[in-house]
Coordinates of C-alpha atoms and ligand atoms in Angstrom, one line a residue:
M1 CA -11.9 -36.9 -38.6
N2 CA -10.7 -33.1 -38.6
Y3 CA -10.2 -30.6 -35.6
K4 CA -13.6 -29.5 -35.7
D5 CA -14.8 -32.9 -35.0
L6 CA -12.6 -33.0 -32.0
A7 CA -13.4 -29.7 -30.7
D8 CA -17.0 -30.5 -31.1
L9 CA -16.7 -33.4 -28.6
M10 CA -14.5 -31.6 -26.3
F11 CA -16.9 -28.4 -26.0
P12 CA -20.0 -29.7 -27.6
D13 CA -22.1 -26.3 -25.7
A14 CA -19.5 -23.7 -25.5
K15 CA -20.2 -20.3 -28.0
E16 CA -18.6 -19.1 -30.8
I17 CA -16.0 -16.6 -29.9
S18 CA -17.5 -14.1 -32.4
Y19 CA -20.2 -14.0 -29.9
Y20 CA -17.5 -12.6 -26.9
E21 CA -15.2 -10.5 -29.7
E22 CA -19.0 -8.7 -30.5
K23 CA -20.1 -8.7 -26.5
Y24 CA -16.9 -6.8 -25.2
P25 CA -16.4 -4.4 -28.2
E26 CA -13.0 -1.9 -28.3
R27 CA -13.6 0.7 -26.1
N28 CA -14.6 3.9 -27.1
L29 CA -11.7 5.8 -24.9
K30 CA -9.8 9.1 -26.2
E31 CA -6.4 8.5 -27.9
G32 CA -3.6 7.3 -25.3
A33 CA -6.2 6.3 -22.5
I34 CA -4.9 3.3 -20.4
V35 CA -7.2 0.3 -19.7
T36 CA -5.5 -1.0 -16.3
R37 CA -6.4 -3.5 -14.1
I38 CA -5.1 -5.1 -10.9
A39 CA -5.9 -9.2 -10.8
P40 CA -5.6 -10.7 -7.4
S41 CA -6.2 -13.7 -6.1
P42 CA -8.2 -13.8 -3.3
T43 CA -5.9 -15.1 -0.1
G44 CA -7.3 -13.0 2.6
F45 CA -4.4 -10.7 3.0
T46 CA -3.8 -8.0 1.1
H47 CA -0.1 -7.0 0.8
I48 CA 1.1 -3.6 0.0
G49 CA 2.8 -4.6 -2.6
G50 CA -0.8 -5.1 -4.0
L51 CA -2.0 -1.5 -2.7
Y52 CA 1.1 -0.3 -4.2
Q53 CA 0.0 -1.6 -8.2
G54 CA -3.6 -0.6 -7.3
L55 CA -1.9 3.1 -6.6
I56 CA -0.3 2.9 -10.2
A57 CA -2.9 1.4 -11.7
K58 CA -5.3 3.6 -10.9
K59 CA -3.4 6.8 -11.3
L60 CA -2.2 6.1 -14.9
A61 CA -6.0 5.4 -15.7
E62 CA -7.2 8.5 -14.0
Q63 CA -4.4 10.3 -15.5
T64 CA -5.0 9.1 -19.1
E65 CA -8.8 9.2 -18.5
G66 CA -9.1 5.5 -19.2
V67 CA -10.3 2.5 -16.9
F68 CA -8.8 0.7 -13.6
F69 CA -10.4 -2.4 -13.1
V70 CA -10.7 -5.1 -10.2
R71 CA -10.3 -8.9 -11.6
I72 CA -11.0 -11.6 -9.2
E73 CA -8.2 -14.7 -10.2
D74 CA -10.3 -17.4 -8.4
T75 CA -9.4 -20.2 -10.9
D76 CA -7.1 -22.1 -7.7
Q77 CA -10.5 -23.3 -6.0
K78 CA -8.4 -24.7 -3.7
R79 CA -7.2 -21.7 -1.8
E80 CA -10.7 -20.0 -1.4
V81 CA -10.7 -18.0 1.8
K82 CA -13.8 -16.0 3.7
N83 CA -13.8 -12.4 2.7
A84 CA -11.0 -12.0 0.6
I85 CA -13.1 -10.0 -2.3
S86 CA -14.5 -7.7 0.4
E87 CA -10.7 -7.3 2.0
I88 CA -8.7 -6.4 -1.2
V89 CA -11.8 -3.8 -2.5
N90 CA -12.1 -2.5 0.4
S91 CA -8.6 -1.6 1.2
L92 CA -8.5 -0.3 -2.3
I93 CA -11.6 2.1 -1.7
D94 CA -10.5 3.1 1.5
F95 CA -7.2 4.6 0.2
G96 CA -9.4 6.4 -2.4
F97 CA -8.2 3.5 -5.9
E98 CA -11.8 2.9 -6.6
P99 CA -12.2 0.6 -9.3
D100 CA -14.0 1.9 -12.1
E101 CA -15.2 -1.6 -13.1
G102 CA -15.0 -4.8 -11.9
M103 CA -15.4 -6.4 -8.4
I104 CA -16.8 -3.7 -6.3
S105 CA -17.6 -6.2 -2.7
E106 CA -17.7 -9.7 -2.1
T107 CA -20.8 -10.5 -4.5
D108 CA -20.9 -7.3 -6.7
E109 CA -19.3 -6.1 -9.4
K110 CA -19.7 -3.6 -11.8
G111 CA -18.9 -2.7 -15.7
K112 CA -19.6 -3.9 -18.9
Y113 CA -16.5 -6.2 -19.7
G114 CA -17.8 -8.6 -16.7
P115 CA -18.3 -10.9 -15.2
Y116 CA -14.9 -9.7 -13.2
K117 CA -14.7 -13.1 -11.4
Q118 CA -12.6 -16.0 -13.2
S119 CA -14.7 -18.7 -11.6
V120 CA -17.7 -17.3 -13.2
R121 CA -16.0 -17.1 -16.8
K122 CA -15.9 -21.1 -16.7
D123 CA -17.4 -20.7 -20.5
I124 CA -15.5 -17.9 -22.2
Y125 CA -12.4 -19.8 -21.3
Q126 CA -14.1 -23.5 -23.2
S127 CA -15.0 -21.1 -26.0
Y128 CA -11.8 -20.1 -26.6
A129 CA -10.3 -23.2 -25.8
K130 CA -12.5 -24.7 -28.5
Y131 CA -11.6 -21.9 -30.7
L132 CA -7.8 -23.4 -30.6
I133 CA -8.5 -27.2 -30.9
E134 CA -10.3 -26.2 -34.3
Q135 CA -7.3 -24.7 -35.3
G136 CA -5.0 -27.5 -34.4
K137 CA -3.6 -24.7 -31.8
A138 CA -4.3 -26.7 -28.7
Y139 CA -4.9 -30.5 -28.1
P140 CA -6.6 -32.5 -25.3
C141 CA -3.7 -34.2 -23.1
F142 CA -4.4 -37.8 -21.4
C143 CA -1.3 -38.0 -19.7
S144 CA -2.0 -38.8 -16.1
S145 CA 0.4 -37.0 -12.8
E146 CA 2.2 -40.3 -12.8
E147 CA 3.1 -40.2 -16.4
I148 CA 4.0 -36.6 -16.6
E149 CA 6.4 -37.4 -13.2
E150 CA 7.8 -40.3 -15.6
I151 CA 8.5 -37.7 -18.4
R152 CA 10.3 -35.6 -15.4
A153 CA 12.3 -38.4 -13.7
K154 CA 13.6 -39.3 -17.0
Q155 CA 14.9 -35.7 -18.0
E156 CA 16.3 -35.6 -15.0
A157 CA 18.2 -38.8 -15.4
A158 CA 19.3 -37.6 -19.0
K159 CA 20.1 -34.0 -17.4
I160 CA 17.8 -32.0 -19.8
R161 CA 15.3 -29.8 -19.7
P162 CA 12.3 -30.8 -17.7
G163 CA 8.8 -29.9 -18.8
Y164 CA 6.2 -31.5 -21.5
Y165 CA 7.9 -30.3 -24.8
G166 CA 8.8 -31.4 -28.3
V167 CA 9.4 -34.8 -28.2
W168 CA 8.2 -35.3 -24.3
A169 CA 4.9 -34.1 -25.7
K170 CA 3.6 -37.4 -26.0
C171 CA 0.0 -36.5 -26.9
R172 CA 1.3 -33.6 -29.1
N173 CA 1.5 -36.0 -32.2
L174 CA -1.1 -38.3 -31.5
T175 CA -3.9 -38.0 -34.6
V176 CA -7.1 -36.5 -34.4
E177 CA -8.8 -40.3 -34.1
E178 CA -7.2 -41.0 -31.3
M179 CA -7.7 -38.1 -29.6
I180 CA -11.3 -38.6 -30.8
E181 CA -11.7 -42.3 -29.8
K182 CA -9.6 -41.9 -26.3
I183 CA -12.4 -39.0 -25.4
K184 CA -14.9 -41.6 -26.1
A185 CA -13.6 -44.4 -24.0
G186 CA -14.0 -41.8 -21.1
E187 CA -10.2 -41.0 -20.8
K188 CA -9.7 -37.8 -18.5
W189 CA -8.1 -34.9 -20.7
I190 CA -6.9 -31.3 -20.2
V191 CA -5.6 -28.9 -23.0
R192 CA -2.6 -27.7 -23.5
F193 CA -1.2 -25.4 -26.0
K194 CA 1.0 -26.5 -28.9
S195 CA 3.3 -24.4 -28.8
M196 CA 5.7 -23.3 -32.4
G197 CA 8.8 -22.0 -30.4
R198 CA 11.9 -23.4 -30.2
E199 CA 14.2 -22.9 -27.3
D200 CA 17.5 -22.0 -29.4
R201 CA 15.5 -18.9 -30.4
K202 CA 15.0 -15.7 -28.8
I203 CA 12.7 -12.9 -28.8
K204 CA 13.5 -9.7 -28.0
H205 CA 10.6 -7.7 -26.4
K206 CA 10.2 -4.5 -24.4
D207 CA 9.0 -3.9 -20.9
I208 CA 7.9 -0.4 -20.0
I209 CA 9.6 -0.6 -17.5
K210 CA 12.4 -2.8 -17.3
G211 CA 13.6 -1.5 -20.8
N212 CA 14.8 -4.6 -23.6
V213 CA 14.6 -7.9 -22.7
E214 CA 15.2 -10.8 -24.5
F215 CA 14.4 -14.5 -23.8
P216 CA 14.4 -17.8 -25.7
E217 CA 11.1 -18.6 -26.7
N218 CA 8.9 -20.7 -25.4
D219 CA 8.5 -24.4 -26.4
Q220 CA 6.3 -25.8 -23.4
D221 CA 3.3 -27.4 -24.6
I222 CA 1.7 -26.1 -21.3
V223 CA -1.4 -26.4 -19.8
I224 CA -4.2 -24.3 -20.3
I225 CA -7.7 -26.0 -19.2
K226 CA -7.2 -27.7 -16.5
A227 CA -9.1 -31.2 -15.2
D228 CA -11.5 -28.9 -13.4
G229 CA -12.4 -27.6 -17.3
L230 CA -11.1 -24.0 -15.2
P231 CA -7.9 -21.6 -16.9
T232 CA -4.7 -21.2 -16.0
Y233 CA -3.6 -18.0 -14.9
H234 CA -1.8 -17.7 -18.9
F235 CA -4.6 -18.8 -20.6
A236 CA -7.3 -16.6 -18.4
H237 CA -4.4 -13.4 -18.6
A238 CA -4.6 -13.7 -22.8
V239 CA -8.0 -14.5 -22.8
D240 CA -9.2 -11.8 -20.2
D241 CA -6.8 -9.3 -20.9
H242 CA -8.1 -9.1 -24.5
L243 CA -11.9 -9.0 -23.6
M244 CA -11.7 -6.8 -21.0
R245 CA -9.8 -4.4 -23.6
T246 CA -6.6 -3.9 -21.3
T247 CA -4.0 -1.6 -23.1
H248 CA -1.2 -2.0 -20.1
V249 CA -0.7 -5.0 -18.1
I250 CA 1.1 -3.8 -15.1
R251 CA 2.0 -6.8 -12.8
G252 CA 4.5 -8.0 -10.5
D253 CA 8.0 -8.8 -12.2
E254 CA 7.8 -12.2 -11.5
W255 CA 5.6 -12.6 -14.6
L256 CA 8.3 -11.3 -16.5
S257 CA 9.9 -14.2 -17.6
S258 CA 6.2 -15.7 -18.6
V259 CA 6.1 -12.8 -21.2
P260 CA 7.7 -14.7 -24.6
L261 CA 4.6 -17.3 -23.7
H262 CA 1.8 -15.0 -23.1
L263 CA 2.9 -13.3 -26.5
Q264 CA 3.0 -16.8 -28.4
L265 CA -0.6 -16.8 -26.4
F266 CA -1.8 -13.4 -28.3
Q267 CA -0.5 -14.4 -31.3
G268 CA -2.0 -17.7 -31.2
L269 CA -5.5 -16.1 -30.3
G270 CA -5.3 -13.5 -32.7
F271 CA -5.3 -10.7 -30.4
K272 CA -3.7 -7.6 -30.1
T273 CA -1.1 -7.5 -27.6
P274 CA -1.2 -5.1 -24.7
R275 CA 1.7 -3.4 -23.5
Y276 CA 3.2 -5.1 -20.5
A277 CA 4.9 -2.9 -17.7
H278 CA 6.4 -5.4 -14.9
I279 CA 6.6 -3.7 -10.9
A280 CA 10.3 -4.3 -9.3
P281 CA 8.2 -6.0 -5.8
I282 CA 9.2 -3.2 -3.0
M283 CA 12.1 -4.1 -0.8
K284 CA 14.0 -4.2 2.6
N285 CA 16.6 -3.5 3.7
E286 CA 17.9 -6.4 6.1
D287 CA 21.4 -6.3 7.9
G288 CA 23.3 -4.6 5.0
N289 CA 21.2 -7.3 2.2
K290 CA 17.8 -6.4 0.1
R291 CA 15.1 -8.7 0.2
K292 CA 11.5 -8.7 -0.7
L293 CA 8.9 -7.2 2.5
S294 CA 7.9 -10.5 3.4
K295 CA 4.7 -11.5 4.8
R296 CA 5.3 -13.9 6.7
K297 CA 8.5 -11.6 8.4
D298 CA 7.3 -8.3 8.1
P299 CA 4.2 -7.2 9.7
E300 CA 4.4 -3.7 7.5
A301 CA 4.4 -5.8 4.7
A302 CA 0.1 -6.4 5.4
V303 CA -1.8 -3.2 4.5
S304 CA -3.7 -3.7 7.5
Y305 CA -0.9 -3.0 9.9
Y306 CA -0.7 1.0 8.4
A307 CA -4.4 1.1 10.0
E308 CA -3.6 -0.7 13.6
E309 CA -0.8 1.3 13.6
G310 CA -2.9 4.5 12.8
I311 CA -0.6 6.2 10.3
P312 CA -3.1 7.9 8.3
K313 CA -4.0 6.1 4.3
Q314 CA -2.7 9.5 2.9
A315 CA 0.8 9.2 4.3
V316 CA 0.8 5.5 3.2
T317 CA 0.1 6.8 -0.6
E318 CA 2.2 9.8 -0.7
Y319 CA 4.7 7.6 0.6
L320 CA 4.0 4.9 -2.4
L321 CA 4.2 7.3 -4.6
N322 CA 7.8 8.3 -3.3
I323 CA 8.7 5.3 -4.3
A324 CA 7.0 4.7 -7.6
N325 CA 8.2 7.7 -8.7
S326 CA 11.5 8.7 -7.2
T327 CA 10.8 12.5 -8.6
F328 CA 7.7 12.8 -6.2
E329 CA 9.8 14.0 -3.4
N330 CA 10.7 16.8 -5.0
W331 CA 7.4 17.7 -6.7
R332 CA 5.6 17.9 -3.1
R333 CA 8.2 20.2 -1.6
A334 CA 7.4 22.3 -4.8
N335 CA 3.5 21.9 -4.7
P336 CA 3.3 21.6 -0.8
D337 CA -0.6 22.2 -1.0
K338 CA -1.4 20.2 -4.3
S339 CA -3.1 17.0 -4.5
I340 CA -1.7 13.9 -5.6
K341 CA -4.3 13.7 -8.3
E342 CA -2.1 16.1 -10.3
F343 CA 1.4 14.4 -10.0
D344 CA 2.0 12.8 -13.4
L345 CA 3.1 9.5 -12.8
Q346 CA 5.6 8.1 -15.1
L347 CA 5.9 4.0 -15.6
N348 CA 9.2 4.3 -16.8
K349 CA 10.6 6.2 -14.1
M350 CA 10.0 3.6 -12.0
S351 CA 12.8 1.4 -10.1
V352 CA 13.9 -1.3 -12.2
S353 CA 15.1 -3.4 -9.5
G354 CA 13.2 -3.2 -6.3
A355 CA 13.0 0.1 -4.0
L356 CA 13.2 0.0 -0.5
F357 CA 10.6 0.4 2.4
D358 CA 12.3 2.7 5.0
M359 CA 9.5 3.0 7.8
V360 CA 11.5 6.0 9.4
K361 CA 10.8 7.8 6.2
L362 CA 7.1 6.8 5.7
L363 CA 7.1 8.2 9.1
D364 CA 8.4 11.7 8.4
V365 CA 5.9 12.0 5.2
S366 CA 3.6 10.7 8.0
K367 CA 3.7 13.8 10.0
I368 CA 4.3 15.9 7.1
V369 CA 0.5 15.2 6.5
I370 CA -0.3 15.4 9.6
S371 CA 1.1 18.6 10.3
K372 CA -1.6 19.9 7.3
M373 CA -4.6 19.0 9.0
T374 CA -7.0 20.6 11.3
A375 CA -7.9 20.4 14.9
E376 CA -10.9 18.9 14.1
E377 CA -9.5 16.0 11.0
V378 CA -7.0 15.6 14.0
Y379 CA -9.3 14.5 16.6
E380 CA -11.9 12.9 14.2
N381 CA -9.2 10.7 12.9
T382 CA -7.7 9.9 16.4
L383 CA -11.2 9.3 17.4
E384 CA -11.6 7.4 14.7
W385 CA -8.3 5.1 15.3
A386 CA -9.3 4.9 19.2
E387 CA -12.7 3.5 18.9
K388 CA -10.8 0.5 17.9
Y389 CA -8.0 -0.2 19.7
D390 CA -7.7 2.6 22.4
E391 CA -11.0 2.7 24.4
E392 CA -9.5 5.2 27.4
L393 CA -8.7 7.6 24.1
A394 CA -11.7 7.4 22.9
C395 CA -13.5 8.1 25.7
L396 CA -11.1 10.9 27.0
L397 CA -12.0 12.3 23.0
K398 CA -15.5 12.0 23.3
T399 CA -16.6 13.3 26.6
K400 CA -13.8 16.5 26.3
K401 CA -14.3 17.0 22.3
E402 CA -14.0 20.9 22.8
Y403 CA -10.7 21.0 25.3
C404 CA -9.2 18.0 22.9
L405 CA -9.8 20.4 19.5
K406 CA -8.1 23.1 21.8
V407 CA -5.5 20.9 22.7
F408 CA -4.8 19.6 18.9
G409 CA -5.0 23.2 18.1
I410 CA -1.7 23.8 19.4
E411 CA 0.9 25.4 17.1
R412 CA -1.6 24.5 14.5
G413 CA -2.9 25.7 11.3
N414 CA -0.1 29.0 11.4
K415 CA 3.1 28.7 9.0
K416 CA 5.0 26.3 10.7
P417 CA 2.7 23.6 12.0
R418 CA 3.7 21.0 14.4
K419 CA 5.3 17.9 12.9
D420 CA 5.3 15.6 15.9
I421 CA 2.5 13.4 15.5
A422 CA 3.4 10.6 13.0
K423 CA 0.6 8.0 13.7
W424 CA -2.9 8.2 15.6
S425 CA -1.5 5.6 18.0
D426 CA 1.2 7.7 19.4
V427 CA -1.5 10.9 19.8
K428 CA -2.1 9.5 23.9
E429 CA 1.6 9.9 24.8
N430 CA 1.9 12.9 22.9
V431 CA -0.3 15.1 24.5
S432 CA -1.1 13.2 27.6
Y433 CA 0.0 16.0 29.6
M434 CA -2.4 17.6 28.5
Y435 CA -5.4 15.8 30.3
E436 CA -5.2 15.7 34.4
E437 CA -6.2 12.0 34.2
L438 CA -3.2 10.8 32.0
F439 CA -0.4 13.3 33.7
E440 CA -1.6 11.7 37.0
K441 CA -0.6 7.9 35.9
D442 CA 2.5 9.4 34.5
K443 CA 5.0 8.2 36.4
N444 CA 8.3 9.4 34.7
E445 CA 10.8 11.7 37.1
Y446 CA 11.0 14.8 36.4
P447 CA 13.5 15.8 33.9
Y448 CA 14.8 19.2 35.1
Q449 CA 18.1 20.2 33.4
V450 CA 19.9 23.1 34.7
I451 CA 18.9 24.4 37.5
T452 CA 18.0 21.3 39.8
N453 CA 18.7 22.5 43.1
K454 CA 15.3 21.5 44.8
D455 CA 15.1 25.0 46.9
N456 CA 15.9 27.5 43.4
I457 CA 13.3 25.2 41.8
S458 CA 10.4 25.7 44.1
K459 CA 11.2 29.3 44.4
I460 CA 10.4 29.6 40.5
L461 CA 7.1 28.1 40.5
N462 CA 5.9 29.4 44.2
T463 CA 6.8 33.3 42.6
Y464 CA 5.7 32.7 39.7
I465 CA 2.0 31.8 40.8
A466 CA 2.7 34.4 43.2
K467 CA 3.4 37.4 41.1
Y468 CA 4.1 36.7 37.6
Y469 CA 1.3 34.8 35.6
N470 CA -1.9 36.5 34.6
E471 CA -4.3 34.3 32.8
E472 CA -5.3 37.6 30.8
D473 CA -1.2 38.2 29.3
D474 CA -0.4 38.2 25.8
K475 CA 2.4 36.3 24.7
Q476 CA 4.9 38.6 24.9
T477 CA 3.9 40.3 28.2
W478 CA 4.1 36.8 29.5
F479 CA 7.3 36.0 28.1
D480 CA 8.5 39.1 29.8
K481 CA 7.7 38.5 33.1
I482 CA 9.4 35.2 32.6
K483 CA 12.6 37.4 31.9
E484 CA 11.5 39.5 35.3
L485 CA 11.3 36.4 37.6
A486 CA 14.8 35.3 36.3
G487 CA 16.3 38.6 37.1
E488 CA 14.9 38.3 40.2
M489 CA 16.3 34.7 40.7
G490 CA 19.4 36.7 39.9
Y491 CA 19.8 34.2 36.6
A492 CA 20.9 36.1 33.3
K493 CA 17.6 37.6 31.8
E494 CA 18.5 37.2 28.3
V495 CA 20.5 34.6 26.4
K496 CA 23.1 37.1 25.1
E497 CA 24.2 37.8 28.4
Y498 CA 24.3 35.0 30.0
K499 CA 26.8 34.0 27.1
E500 CA 28.7 37.6 27.1
N501 CA 29.4 37.4 30.4
P502 CA 30.6 33.8 31.8
G503 CA 30.9 33.0 35.2
K504 CA 28.5 36.2 36.1
Y505 CA 25.3 33.4 36.2
S506 CA 24.5 30.1 36.8
A507 CA 21.5 29.9 34.6
H508 CA 19.3 32.3 32.5
V509 CA 15.7 32.3 31.3
G510 CA 15.6 29.7 29.0
D511 CA 17.1 28.2 32.1
V512 CA 13.7 29.3 34.1
S513 CA 10.7 28.1 31.5
T514 CA 12.5 24.9 31.6
V515 CA 11.7 24.5 35.0
L516 CA 8.1 25.7 34.6
R517 CA 8.2 23.2 31.3
V518 CA 8.9 20.0 32.9
A519 CA 6.8 21.1 36.3
L520 CA 4.0 21.1 34.0
T521 CA 4.6 18.7 31.6
K522 CA 7.4 16.4 32.6
R523 CA 8.8 16.7 29.3
T524 CA 12.0 19.2 28.6
N525 CA 10.5 19.3 24.6
T526 CA 6.9 20.4 23.9
P527 CA 4.8 22.6 22.0
D528 CA 4.6 26.3 22.6
M529 CA 4.4 26.6 26.3
Y530 CA 2.3 29.9 26.1
E531 CA -0.4 28.0 24.5
I532 CA 0.3 25.0 26.7
M533 CA -0.9 26.6 29.5
K534 CA -3.3 28.7 28.2
V535 CA -4.9 25.4 27.0
L536 CA -4.6 24.1 30.4
G537 CA -6.1 27.5 32.3
K538 CA -4.8 28.3 35.8
D539 CA -5.9 26.3 38.4
V540 CA -4.1 23.1 36.3
I541 CA -1.1 25.0 36.1
E542 CA -1.0 25.9 40.2
K543 CA -2.2 22.1 40.9
R544 CA 0.9 20.7 38.5
F545 CA 3.6 23.6 39.9
Q546 CA 2.6 22.2 43.6
K547 CA 2.4 18.4 42.8
A548 CA 6.2 19.6 41.3
V549 CA 7.3 21.1 44.5
E550 CA 5.7 18.1 46.8
N551 CA 7.8 15.7 44.6
L552 CA 11.3 17.9 44.8
Ligands
LIG1 N1 -3.1 -13.5 -10.2 C1 -1.6 -12.8 -10.3 C2 -1.1 -11.9 -9.5 O1 -2.0 -12.4 -8.2 C3 -2.2 -11.4 -11.4 C4 -1.0 -11.2 -12.2 C5 -1.3 -10.0 -13.3 O2 -1.7 -8.7 -12.8 O3 -1.8 -10.2 -14.2 O4 0.3 -12.6 -9.1

């Protein structure tokens, strides 16, 4: 009896590994091409960190004319959630990180290196487990959970390192005959990898992001095939990333300490090891302390949050690039109109300890992104958002498309476009004064500033309409007339004049403008008032002034 007999008994139907080695040949890509992936578990929740990894993986593959694929790690069958795969894949596609290969919907996949869902790769893992058993590099373990618990209790009592290793690895030293006997007797088994490592020896490893790291060797005989016949993460990682010909494993840094084990597995299986890049999680500052963005505590941890808030995907992407490489910010400043495709992302420039997520900064990025959009784009995006989240706004947008385009066109498309919209959920509040139906509902007071005397305000508004307002005026004439009005009211026509003669004037032309602006919009700060008046039109302006006078 030898290992081969044992392996045949355990996996009688498993194919030779040469079958898979031929089926999934080395990829024929140009020198330096990166083949990478994301390998999410389908939990039904897409964390912003997952999207971040997707962006990085996609970008590196794209930059090097490599391949980006999505593999679903669903070997933990207890955790299955409905539509969880499409949830992840759709987020990636929505954000423009479309996979070249792998899962592309709940059930569909593309590419020649599949299947890309681990639960349907059982045969493959079993072939490789069989191969290891044949070589004497893996063995069946018959320990029950009670026995494992007993071992752990003894180790704890003796204050020694827990785990299944060395003398504690009971089944490791069974003879082949004993193993075969137990299997034939119907004892339940799992498969463990026979570690040749020693805890007192160190291995050195160079991670692309973390740099040189040193760890003790792995000496645990870890489980590679579970009782349900499916692999553990570690084993599936080695087999899949080998067969899918991954060149770079880019993953969360919670896996960094598993590198010694993974290197051992690759070696035991006779695989070439991939390069590793361990990404630090996105962090959040809370009361001066840095902590991971948490699914439970932070709404912004969910990718769905950004759609709900109406933060454009492009802004989220740009911000994530900012987090990934701090050089992105300068690059963007120097190249305001370039596509992000032209930015060269560098793995080795990523933060080692975890970059901070800053919502204020994200919204600033978003303001810039939106400021570059055309009125039509703002309209379409706002409508798409409103259709899901704000019925009233959606209705308004649909019934008044032409008018809305004019509203969104105010101070847009010029050299210094307005930067006051950060998210689609802000739009309504932002432009409400441009719509009678919304303005009517505005219960705020009129925030007059320097000129507050009721008679003066009323005189300014009435005189302006009666004597100065003309729809046809160009901007200069329009402004000259406000100066005239200021003069007529006894205020300074120029700010300079006002400043040079303190005491002579109680207000200046700017203060008169403010009265007009407040009466029109109930705000002291708006985009260009000339453009606003043009869009509102004579009737509405008159109505607003009348209403303002009535409210004095
Ligand atoms: N399923 C693993 C996780 O979600 C994947 C890690 C990897 O990328 O290899 O953490």
